[in-house]
Tab-separated table of N, CA, C and O in Angstrom:
chain	number	residue	atom	x	y	z
A	1	MET	N	-49.953	-109.263	-68.498
A	1	MET	CA	-51.275	-109.034	-69.130
A	1	MET	C	-51.432	-110.210	-70.102
A	1	MET	O	-50.542	-110.538	-70.853
A	2	LYS	N	-52.617	-110.843	-70.103
A	2	LYS	CA	-52.954	-111.977	-71.019
A	2	LYS	C	-53.024	-111.412	-72.443
A	2	LYS	O	-53.559	-110.300	-72.707
A	3	GLU	N	-52.585	-112.108	-73.434
A	3	GLU	CA	-52.514	-111.582	-74.826
A	3	GLU	C	-53.904	-111.242	-75.320
A	3	GLU	O	-54.063	-110.241	-75.954
A	4	TYR	N	-54.893	-112.090	-74.975
A	4	TYR	CA	-56.331	-111.852	-75.486
A	4	TYR	C	-56.846	-110.451	-74.940
A	4	TYR	O	-57.821	-109.943	-75.503
A	5	ALA	N	-56.291	-109.977	-73.846
A	5	ALA	CA	-56.844	-108.789	-73.213
A	5	ALA	C	-56.085	-107.495	-73.519
A	5	ALA	O	-56.451	-106.392	-73.176
A	6	GLU	N	-54.884	-107.678	-74.175
A	6	GLU	CA	-54.026	-106.544	-74.483
A	6	GLU	C	-54.757	-105.440	-75.163
A	6	GLU	O	-54.631	-104.284	-74.763
A	7	GLY	N	-55.449	-105.716	-76.207
A	7	GLY	CA	-56.206	-104.671	-77.006
A	7	GLY	C	-57.132	-103.949	-76.128
A	7	GLY	O	-57.326	-102.701	-76.187
A	8	PHE	N	-57.838	-104.686	-75.245
A	8	PHE	CA	-58.906	-104.112	-74.473
A	8	PHE	C	-58.251	-103.090	-73.431
A	8	PHE	O	-58.732	-101.914	-73.349
A	9	TYR	N	-57.215	-103.550	-72.782
A	9	TYR	CA	-56.632	-102.668	-71.777
A	9	TYR	C	-55.889	-101.507	-72.356
A	9	TYR	O	-55.709	-100.498	-71.679
A	10	LYS	N	-55.445	-101.547	-73.529
A	10	LYS	CA	-54.901	-100.308	-74.179
A	10	LYS	C	-55.841	-99.554	-74.966
A	10	LYS	O	-55.499	-98.392	-75.459
A	11	GLY	N	-57.082	-99.875	-75.048
A	11	GLY	CA	-58.143	-99.195	-75.783
A	11	GLY	C	-58.656	-97.954	-74.933
A	11	GLY	O	-58.467	-97.784	-73.786
A	12	LYS	N	-59.213	-97.023	-75.823
A	12	LYS	CA	-59.723	-95.771	-75.216
A	12	LYS	C	-60.823	-95.962	-74.181
A	12	LYS	O	-60.876	-95.285	-73.207
A	13	GLN	N	-61.759	-96.905	-74.564
A	13	GLN	CA	-62.899	-97.090	-73.613
A	13	GLN	C	-62.340	-97.459	-72.193
A	13	GLN	O	-62.913	-96.954	-71.159
A	14	TRP	N	-61.507	-98.456	-72.139
A	14	TRP	CA	-61.056	-98.871	-70.778
A	14	TRP	C	-60.284	-97.703	-70.063
A	14	TRP	O	-60.431	-97.506	-68.902
A	15	ARG	N	-59.470	-97.089	-70.893
A	15	ARG	CA	-58.718	-95.926	-70.216
A	15	ARG	C	-59.636	-94.929	-69.740
A	15	ARG	O	-59.403	-94.449	-68.582
A	16	ARG	N	-60.628	-94.558	-70.430
A	16	ARG	CA	-61.589	-93.586	-69.932
A	16	ARG	C	-62.377	-94.071	-68.733
A	16	ARG	O	-62.424	-93.393	-67.732
A	17	VAL	N	-62.949	-95.288	-68.802
A	17	VAL	CA	-63.704	-95.840	-67.680
A	17	VAL	C	-62.898	-96.109	-66.494
A	17	VAL	O	-63.276	-95.689	-65.328
A	18	SER	N	-61.682	-96.637	-66.600
A	18	SER	CA	-60.885	-96.899	-65.458
A	18	SER	C	-60.402	-95.618	-64.857
A	18	SER	O	-60.433	-95.519	-63.547
A	19	ARG	N	-60.055	-94.659	-65.560
A	19	ARG	CA	-59.620	-93.367	-64.964
A	19	ARG	C	-60.746	-92.648	-64.280
A	19	ARG	O	-60.628	-92.220	-63.073
A	20	ALA	N	-61.980	-92.655	-64.810
A	20	ALA	CA	-63.141	-92.084	-64.203
A	20	ALA	C	-63.465	-92.802	-62.822
A	20	ALA	O	-63.776	-92.186	-61.930
A	21	TYR	N	-63.344	-94.215	-62.932
A	21	TYR	CA	-63.681	-94.969	-61.750
A	21	TYR	C	-62.636	-94.593	-60.568
A	21	TYR	O	-63.019	-94.361	-59.409
A	22	MET	N	-61.344	-94.646	-60.934
A	22	MET	CA	-60.367	-94.352	-59.970
A	22	MET	C	-60.528	-92.874	-59.441
A	22	MET	O	-60.374	-92.728	-58.192
A	23	GLN	N	-60.859	-91.934	-60.241
A	23	GLN	CA	-61.098	-90.632	-59.700
A	23	GLN	C	-62.293	-90.530	-58.818
A	23	GLN	O	-62.233	-89.858	-57.846
A	24	SER	N	-63.315	-91.386	-59.140
A	24	SER	CA	-64.575	-91.311	-58.296
A	24	SER	C	-64.236	-91.932	-56.979
A	24	SER	O	-65.020	-91.642	-56.027
A	25	ARG	N	-63.201	-92.653	-56.832
A	25	ARG	CA	-62.770	-93.201	-55.555
A	25	ARG	C	-61.570	-92.559	-54.925
A	25	ARG	O	-61.055	-92.985	-53.975
A	26	SER	N	-61.287	-91.380	-55.525
A	26	SER	CA	-60.125	-90.522	-55.095
A	26	SER	C	-58.858	-91.275	-55.004
A	26	SER	O	-57.997	-90.981	-54.117
A	27	TYR	N	-58.660	-92.375	-55.816
A	27	TYR	CA	-57.398	-93.116	-55.735
A	27	TYR	C	-57.142	-93.644	-54.330
A	27	TYR	O	-55.953	-93.862	-54.044
A	28	VAL	N	-58.192	-94.081	-53.680
A	28	VAL	CA	-58.064	-94.683	-52.389
A	28	VAL	C	-58.423	-96.065	-52.469
A	28	VAL	O	-59.515	-96.459	-53.017
A	29	CYS	N	-57.543	-97.053	-52.006
A	29	CYS	CA	-57.768	-98.438	-52.061
A	29	CYS	C	-59.059	-98.795	-51.394
A	29	CYS	O	-59.145	-98.432	-50.130
A	30	GLU	N	-59.854	-99.515	-52.013
A	30	GLU	CA	-61.205	-99.929	-51.345
A	30	GLU	C	-61.007	-101.086	-50.331
A	30	GLU	O	-61.955	-101.380	-49.675
A	31	ARG	N	-59.886	-101.560	-50.239
A	31	ARG	CA	-59.650	-102.684	-49.221
A	31	ARG	C	-58.877	-102.155	-48.005
A	31	ARG	O	-59.278	-102.588	-46.878
A	32	CYS	N	-57.800	-101.412	-48.217
A	32	CYS	CA	-57.063	-101.000	-47.060
A	32	CYS	C	-56.922	-99.549	-46.803
A	32	CYS	O	-56.382	-99.196	-45.790
A	33	GLY	N	-57.462	-98.780	-47.737
A	33	GLY	CA	-57.397	-97.320	-47.606
A	33	GLY	C	-56.149	-96.647	-47.981
A	33	GLY	O	-55.950	-95.480	-47.896
A	34	GLY	N	-55.222	-97.395	-48.565
A	34	GLY	CA	-53.924	-96.841	-49.030
A	34	GLY	C	-54.082	-96.195	-50.395
A	34	GLY	O	-55.193	-96.097	-50.861
A	35	ALA	N	-53.003	-95.784	-50.923
A	35	ALA	CA	-53.023	-95.051	-52.218
A	35	ALA	C	-53.173	-96.143	-53.297
A	35	ALA	O	-52.342	-96.995	-53.439
A	36	ALA	N	-54.161	-96.010	-54.083
A	36	ALA	CA	-54.522	-96.923	-55.114
A	36	ALA	C	-53.935	-96.578	-56.439
A	36	ALA	O	-53.736	-95.353	-56.753
A	37	SER	N	-53.544	-97.616	-57.251
A	37	SER	CA	-52.905	-97.351	-58.537
A	37	SER	C	-53.550	-98.281	-59.573
A	37	SER	O	-53.090	-98.145	-60.807
A	38	ILE	N	-54.394	-99.191	-59.265
A	38	ILE	CA	-54.930	-100.201	-60.059
A	38	ILE	C	-56.414	-100.206	-60.095
A	38	ILE	O	-57.074	-100.366	-59.112
A	39	CYS	N	-56.959	-100.241	-61.334
A	39	CYS	CA	-58.464	-100.479	-61.486
A	39	CYS	C	-58.681	-101.999	-61.769
A	39	CYS	O	-58.317	-102.384	-62.817
A	40	HIS	N	-59.220	-102.703	-60.762
A	40	HIS	CA	-59.294	-104.158	-60.823
A	40	HIS	C	-60.650	-104.572	-61.215
A	40	HIS	O	-61.652	-104.019	-60.730
A	41	HIS	N	-60.774	-105.639	-62.025
A	41	HIS	CA	-62.118	-106.252	-62.314
A	41	HIS	C	-62.402	-107.242	-61.247
A	41	HIS	O	-61.570	-108.325	-61.123
A	42	LYS	N	-63.519	-107.197	-60.570
A	42	LYS	CA	-63.918	-108.224	-59.536
A	42	LYS	C	-64.168	-109.524	-60.229
A	42	LYS	O	-63.729	-110.575	-59.769
A	43	THR	N	-64.947	-109.442	-61.343
A	43	THR	CA	-65.097	-110.661	-62.123
A	43	THR	C	-63.906	-110.698	-63.175
A	43	THR	O	-63.910	-109.683	-63.959
A	44	TYR	N	-63.074	-111.620	-63.138
A	44	TYR	CA	-61.833	-111.536	-63.921
A	44	TYR	C	-62.261	-111.602	-65.451
A	44	TYR	O	-63.203	-112.252	-65.770
A	45	ILE	N	-61.439	-110.874	-66.252
A	45	ILE	CA	-61.596	-110.901	-67.670
A	45	ILE	C	-60.980	-112.196	-68.278
A	45	ILE	O	-59.950	-112.636	-67.965
A	46	THR	N	-61.869	-112.782	-69.119
A	46	THR	CA	-61.483	-114.101	-69.820
A	46	THR	C	-61.757	-113.952	-71.300
A	46	THR	O	-62.429	-112.974	-71.670
A	47	PRO	N	-61.225	-114.958	-72.067
A	47	PRO	CA	-61.586	-114.874	-73.503
A	47	PRO	C	-63.096	-114.945	-73.758
A	47	PRO	O	-63.502	-114.404	-74.718
A	48	ARG	N	-63.812	-115.530	-72.926
A	48	ARG	CA	-65.341	-115.622	-73.061
A	48	ARG	C	-65.979	-114.347	-72.812
A	48	ARG	O	-67.061	-114.036	-73.384
A	49	ASN	N	-65.514	-113.529	-71.860
A	49	ASN	CA	-66.212	-112.288	-71.550
A	49	ASN	C	-65.617	-110.975	-71.905
A	49	ASN	O	-66.059	-109.882	-71.634
A	50	ILE	N	-64.488	-111.046	-72.608
A	50	ILE	CA	-63.700	-109.865	-72.947
A	50	ILE	C	-64.518	-108.924	-73.837
A	50	ILE	O	-64.280	-107.661	-73.753
A	51	ASN	N	-65.527	-109.347	-74.551
A	51	ASN	CA	-66.307	-108.375	-75.333
A	51	ASN	C	-67.738	-108.056	-74.679
A	51	ASN	O	-68.484	-107.428	-75.332
A	52	ASP	N	-67.810	-108.502	-73.451
A	52	ASP	CA	-69.101	-108.232	-72.754
A	52	ASP	C	-68.908	-106.942	-71.802
A	52	ASP	O	-68.243	-107.018	-70.853
A	53	THR	N	-69.453	-105.899	-72.273
A	53	THR	CA	-69.265	-104.554	-71.599
A	53	THR	C	-69.868	-104.590	-70.216
A	53	THR	O	-69.447	-103.824	-69.322
A	54	ALA	N	-70.810	-105.494	-69.922
A	54	ALA	CA	-71.430	-105.582	-68.662
A	54	ALA	C	-70.400	-106.162	-67.645
A	54	ALA	O	-70.501	-105.944	-66.421
A	55	VAL	N	-69.385	-106.836	-68.067
A	55	VAL	CA	-68.252	-107.299	-67.339
A	55	VAL	C	-67.096	-106.372	-67.387
A	55	VAL	O	-66.496	-105.943	-66.399
A	56	THR	N	-66.704	-105.934	-68.501
A	56	THR	CA	-65.402	-105.203	-68.726
A	56	THR	C	-65.545	-103.730	-68.426
A	56	THR	O	-64.519	-103.203	-67.900
A	57	LEU	N	-66.724	-103.118	-68.643
A	57	LEU	CA	-66.806	-101.666	-68.372
A	57	LEU	C	-67.727	-101.191	-67.356
A	57	LEU	O	-67.940	-100.044	-67.155
A	58	ASP	N	-68.430	-102.057	-66.623
A	58	ASP	CA	-69.432	-101.811	-65.667
A	58	ASP	C	-68.720	-101.394	-64.406
A	58	ASP	O	-68.078	-102.194	-63.766
A	59	PRO	N	-69.039	-100.182	-63.901
A	59	PRO	CA	-68.353	-99.826	-62.585
A	59	PRO	C	-68.691	-100.657	-61.417
A	59	PRO	O	-67.864	-100.721	-60.494
A	60	ASP	N	-69.775	-101.355	-61.557
A	60	ASP	CA	-70.149	-102.333	-60.419
A	60	ASP	C	-69.156	-103.545	-60.407
A	60	ASP	O	-69.103	-104.174	-59.361
A	61	ASN	N	-68.455	-103.730	-61.369
A	61	ASN	CA	-67.466	-104.801	-61.475
A	61	ASN	C	-66.078	-104.341	-61.209
A	61	ASN	O	-65.053	-105.035	-61.424
A	62	LEU	N	-65.923	-103.052	-60.941
A	62	LEU	CA	-64.565	-102.557	-60.799
A	62	LEU	C	-64.206	-102.273	-59.292
A	62	LEU	O	-65.142	-102.072	-58.498
A	63	GLU	N	-62.888	-102.244	-58.972
A	63	GLU	CA	-62.473	-102.009	-57.638
A	63	GLU	C	-61.179	-101.209	-57.721
A	63	GLU	O	-60.301	-101.602	-58.567
A	64	CYS	N	-61.052	-100.270	-56.902
A	64	CYS	CA	-59.849	-99.361	-56.827
A	64	CYS	C	-58.887	-100.011	-55.807
A	64	CYS	O	-59.210	-100.101	-54.691
A	65	LEU	N	-57.736	-100.533	-56.165
A	65	LEU	CA	-56.840	-101.206	-55.443
A	65	LEU	C	-55.407	-100.635	-55.363
A	65	LEU	O	-54.956	-100.170	-56.391
A	66	CYS	N	-54.725	-100.801	-54.233
A	66	CYS	CA	-53.331	-100.492	-54.176
A	66	CYS	C	-52.566	-101.642	-54.761
A	66	CYS	O	-53.167	-102.745	-54.912
A	67	GLN	N	-51.310	-101.498	-54.985
A	67	GLN	CA	-50.477	-102.669	-55.582
A	67	GLN	C	-50.439	-103.891	-54.669
A	67	GLN	O	-50.610	-104.963	-55.130
A	68	ASP	N	-50.268	-103.586	-53.328
A	68	ASP	CA	-50.255	-104.752	-52.406
A	68	ASP	C	-51.605	-105.568	-52.367
A	68	ASP	O	-51.633	-106.740	-52.376
A	69	CYS	N	-52.736	-104.847	-52.321
A	69	CYS	CA	-53.997	-105.546	-52.204
A	69	CYS	C	-54.234	-106.271	-53.585
A	69	CYS	O	-54.838	-107.461	-53.625
A	70	HIS	N	-53.830	-105.655	-54.673
A	70	HIS	CA	-53.964	-106.331	-56.041
A	70	HIS	C	-53.128	-107.651	-56.079
A	70	HIS	O	-53.526	-108.640	-56.559
A	71	ASN	N	-51.931	-107.521	-55.584
A	71	ASN	CA	-50.997	-108.680	-55.552
A	71	ASN	C	-51.589	-109.810	-54.645
A	71	ASN	O	-51.661	-110.964	-55.131
A	72	ARG	N	-52.188	-109.432	-53.533
A	72	ARG	CA	-52.784	-110.463	-52.664
A	72	ARG	C	-54.018	-111.089	-53.294
A	72	ARG	O	-54.239	-112.183	-53.260
A	73	GLU	N	-54.783	-110.272	-54.023
A	73	GLU	CA	-55.951	-110.822	-54.736
A	73	GLU	C	-55.530	-111.911	-55.783
A	73	GLU	O	-56.092	-112.953	-55.844
A	74	HIS	N	-54.488	-111.569	-56.584
A	74	HIS	CA	-54.130	-112.473	-57.664
A	74	HIS	C	-53.315	-113.690	-57.102
A	74	HIS	O	-53.434	-114.819	-57.587
A	75	ARG	N	-52.604	-113.494	-56.007
A	75	ARG	CA	-51.859	-114.603	-55.357
A	75	ARG	C	-52.864	-115.634	-54.728
A	75	ARG	O	-52.608	-116.749	-54.739
A	76	ALA	N	-54.008	-115.031	-54.246
A	76	ALA	CA	-54.974	-115.926	-53.506
A	76	ALA	C	-55.712	-116.949	-54.507
A	76	ALA	O	-56.202	-117.968	-54.040
A	77	LYS	N	-55.621	-116.672	-55.756
A	77	LYS	CA	-56.334	-117.510	-56.753
A	77	LYS	C	-55.414	-118.751	-57.156
A	77	LYS	O	-55.891	-119.699	-57.721
A	78	HIS	N	-54.149	-118.759	-56.766
A	78	HIS	CA	-53.231	-119.826	-57.076
A	78	HIS	C	-53.074	-120.795	-55.929
A	78	HIS	O	-53.167	-120.386	-54.719
A	79	SER	N	-52.865	-122.092	-56.122
A	79	SER	CA	-52.547	-123.017	-55.119
A	79	SER	C	-51.124	-122.835	-54.607
A	79	SER	O	-50.331	-122.372	-55.399
A	80	ARG	N	-50.894	-123.248	-53.368
A	80	ARG	CA	-49.592	-123.122	-52.744
A	80	ARG	C	-49.209	-124.419	-52.134
A	80	ARG	O	-50.093	-125.083	-51.557
A	81	VAL	N	-47.922	-124.764	-52.254
A	81	VAL	CA	-47.431	-125.929	-51.498
A	81	VAL	C	-47.073	-125.450	-50.128
A	81	VAL	O	-46.454	-124.458	-49.937
A	82	LEU	N	-47.493	-126.208	-49.176
A	82	LEU	CA	-47.125	-125.975	-47.692
A	82	LEU	C	-46.016	-126.972	-47.245
A	82	LEU	O	-45.938	-128.107	-47.551
A	83	PHE	N	-45.140	-126.377	-46.390
A	83	PHE	CA	-44.016	-127.158	-45.813
A	83	PHE	C	-44.043	-127.139	-44.390
A	83	PHE	O	-44.443	-126.190	-43.732
A	84	ASP	N	-43.552	-128.174	-43.751
A	84	ASP	CA	-43.463	-128.258	-42.293
A	84	ASP	C	-42.175	-127.569	-41.829
A	84	ASP	O	-41.359	-127.098	-42.746
A	85	SER	N	-41.884	-127.601	-40.609
A	85	SER	CA	-40.700	-126.902	-40.028
A	85	SER	C	-39.319	-127.437	-40.600
A	85	SER	O	-38.343	-126.882	-40.518
A	86	ASP	N	-39.380	-128.732	-40.956
A	86	ASP	CA	-38.254	-129.445	-41.537
A	86	ASP	C	-38.065	-129.306	-43.039
A	86	ASP	O	-37.080	-129.840	-43.596
A	87	GLY	N	-38.982	-128.567	-43.649
A	87	GLY	CA	-38.876	-128.400	-45.026
A	87	GLY	C	-39.526	-129.413	-45.891
A	87	GLY	O	-39.418	-129.466	-47.063
A	88	ASN	N	-40.242	-130.367	-45.331
A	88	ASN	CA	-40.870	-131.408	-45.957
A	88	ASN	C	-42.327	-130.914	-46.456
A	88	ASN	O	-42.885	-130.139	-45.718
A	89	VAL	N	-42.741	-131.385	-47.702
A	89	VAL	CA	-44.051	-131.019	-48.063
A	89	VAL	C	-45.076	-131.488	-47.122
A	89	VAL	O	-45.249	-132.726	-46.818
A	90	ALA	N	-45.947	-130.562	-46.662
A	90	ALA	CA	-46.984	-130.940	-45.702
A	90	ALA	C	-48.369	-130.842	-46.341
A	90	ALA	O	-49.362	-131.309	-45.671
A	91	GLY	N	-48.518	-130.441	-47.508
A	91	GLY	CA	-49.812	-130.442	-48.164
A	91	GLY	C	-49.877	-129.371	-49.248
A	91	GLY	O	-48.900	-128.599	-49.505
A	92	VAL	N	-51.094	-129.111	-49.772
A	92	VAL	CA	-51.347	-128.070	-50.715
A	92	VAL	C	-52.500	-127.344	-50.241
A	92	VAL	O	-53.595	-127.794	-49.820
A	93	GLU	N	-52.435	-125.903	-50.293
A	93	GLU	CA	-53.511	-125.064	-50.019
A	93	GLU	C	-54.063	-124.543	-51.356
A	93	GLU	O	-53.392	-123.966	-52.206
A	94	GLU	N	-55.294	-125.015	-51.779
A	94	GLU	CA	-55.842	-124.699	-52.945
A	94	GLU	C	-56.264	-123.200	-52.987
A	94	GLU	O	-56.916	-122.744	-52.180
A	95	GLY	N	-56.083	-122.561	-54.103
A	95	GLY	CA	-56.460	-121.173	-54.331
A	95	GLY	C	-57.853	-121.038	-54.808
A	95	GLY	O	-58.527	-122.023	-55.189
A	96	LYS	N	-58.282	-119.800	-54.977
A	96	LYS	CA	-59.613	-119.566	-55.380
A	96	LYS	C	-59.932	-120.059	-56.789
A	96	LYS	O	-61.056	-120.666	-56.977
A	97	GLU	N	-58.947	-120.038	-57.712
A	97	GLU	CA	-59.234	-120.469	-59.107
A	97	GLU	C	-59.444	-122.049	-59.073
A	97	GLU	O	-60.371	-122.447	-59.775
A	98	MET	N	-58.793	-122.778	-58.354
A	98	MET	CA	-58.971	-124.247	-58.305
A	98	MET	C	-60.298	-124.567	-57.644
A	98	MET	O	-60.998	-125.425	-58.136
A	99	GLU	N	-60.668	-123.914	-56.539
A	99	GLU	CA	-61.890	-124.118	-55.910
A	99	GLU	C	-63.143	-123.850	-56.859
A	99	GLU	O	-63.979	-124.553	-57.028
A	100	GLU	N	-62.969	-122.702	-57.696
A	100	GLU	CA	-64.095	-122.317	-58.635
A	100	GLU	C	-64.063	-123.418	-59.784
A	100	GLU	O	-65.187	-123.773	-60.187
A	101	TYR	N	-62.963	-123.879	-60.267
A	101	TYR	CA	-62.914	-124.948	-61.238
A	101	TYR	C	-63.628	-126.235	-60.703
A	101	TYR	O	-64.427	-126.732	-61.428
A	102	ARG	N	-63.287	-126.619	-59.558
A	102	ARG	CA	-63.864	-127.791	-59.019
A	102	ARG	C	-65.472	-127.662	-58.849
A	102	ARG	O	-66.168	-128.590	-59.131
A	103	GLN	N	-65.889	-126.397	-58.390
A	103	GLN	CA	-67.398	-126.212	-58.316
A	103	GLN	C	-67.966	-126.304	-59.686
A	103	GLN	O	-69.017	-126.863	-59.856
A	104	ALA	N	-67.414	-125.649	-60.630
A	104	ALA	CA	-67.909	-125.668	-62.067
A	104	ALA	C	-67.987	-127.146	-62.605
A	104	ALA	O	-68.896	-127.522	-63.193
A	105	ALA	N	-66.884	-127.919	-62.296
A	105	ALA	CA	-66.823	-129.280	-62.723
A	105	ALA	C	-67.980	-130.148	-62.128
A	105	ALA	O	-68.665	-130.879	-62.834
A	106	ARG	N	-68.183	-130.004	-60.848
A	106	ARG	CA	-69.318	-130.617	-60.144
A	106	ARG	C	-70.617	-130.255	-60.681
A	106	ARG	O	-71.472	-131.082	-60.908
A	107	ALA	N	-70.825	-128.939	-60.988
A	107	ALA	CA	-72.095	-128.480	-61.470
A	107	ALA	C	-72.320	-129.099	-62.890
A	107	ALA	O	-73.431	-129.573	-63.168
A	108	ALA	N	-71.253	-129.177	-63.725
A	108	ALA	CA	-71.485	-129.734	-65.093
A	108	ALA	C	-71.671	-131.205	-65.021
A	108	ALA	O	-72.606	-131.665	-65.735
A	109	GLU	N	-71.079	-131.910	-64.064
A	109	GLU	CA	-71.331	-133.321	-63.867
A	109	GLU	C	-72.755	-133.592	-63.395
A	109	GLU	O	-73.446	-134.496	-63.826
A	110	SER	N	-73.258	-132.740	-62.527
A	110	SER	CA	-74.651	-132.890	-62.044
A	110	SER	C	-75.662	-132.810	-63.135
A	110	SER	O	-76.757	-133.282	-62.935
A	111	ILE	N	-75.365	-132.150	-64.268
A	111	ILE	CA	-76.322	-132.005	-65.313
A	111	ILE	C	-75.963	-133.008	-66.467
A	111	ILE	O	-76.559	-132.900	-67.537
A	112	GLY	N	-75.074	-133.904	-66.209
A	112	GLY	CA	-74.697	-134.888	-67.225
A	112	GLY	C	-73.628	-134.547	-68.218
A	112	GLY	O	-73.377	-135.279	-69.139
A	113	TYR	N	-72.913	-133.430	-68.056
A	113	TYR	CA	-71.880	-133.013	-69.029
A	113	TYR	C	-70.637	-133.691	-68.718
A	113	TYR	O	-70.246	-133.913	-67.552
A	114	ARG	N	-70.018	-134.209	-69.794
A	114	ARG	CA	-68.736	-134.830	-69.691
A	114	ARG	C	-67.757	-134.095	-70.584
A	114	ARG	O	-68.113	-133.704	-71.635
A	115	GLU	N	-66.551	-133.967	-70.072
A	115	GLU	CA	-65.484	-133.225	-70.922
A	115	GLU	C	-65.388	-133.929	-72.253
A	115	GLU	O	-65.337	-135.164	-72.389
A	116	GLY	N	-65.267	-133.112	-73.338
A	116	GLY	CA	-65.144	-133.622	-74.647
A	116	GLY	C	-66.486	-133.689	-75.467
A	116	GLY	O	-66.494	-133.892	-76.615
A	117	GLN	N	-67.524	-133.442	-74.662
A	117	GLN	CA	-68.829	-133.522	-75.320
A	117	GLN	C	-69.079	-132.101	-75.933
A	117	GLN	O	-68.642	-131.105	-75.434
A	118	ALA	N	-69.908	-132.041	-76.980
A	118	ALA	CA	-70.203	-130.814	-77.604
A	118	ALA	C	-71.662	-130.275	-77.036
A	118	ALA	O	-72.346	-131.070	-76.536
């Protein structure tokens, strides 16, 4: 858990909302139908949105997931090095997080923003 989110996830509001959401889904994973144990935010919690209840506490932004589906979700956001059958580096498969970063950077450049500008 990220340090900036620790207070949120330990707070009464989150515990109440996440428990109610999981119960409303009967603790069934919304992706695979297995036994769910994690209330996941579809839009990830960041330092910028941690105090935005439309992101953090809105049931439309929550998903009931089992541990395996949750692990797959978070593993998918990271880049992976690919190897050929001889063990040589064959390339890099970029994860969701890198793709989103590149899209945001292109959008910022298209409106004339340069890193370091206020």
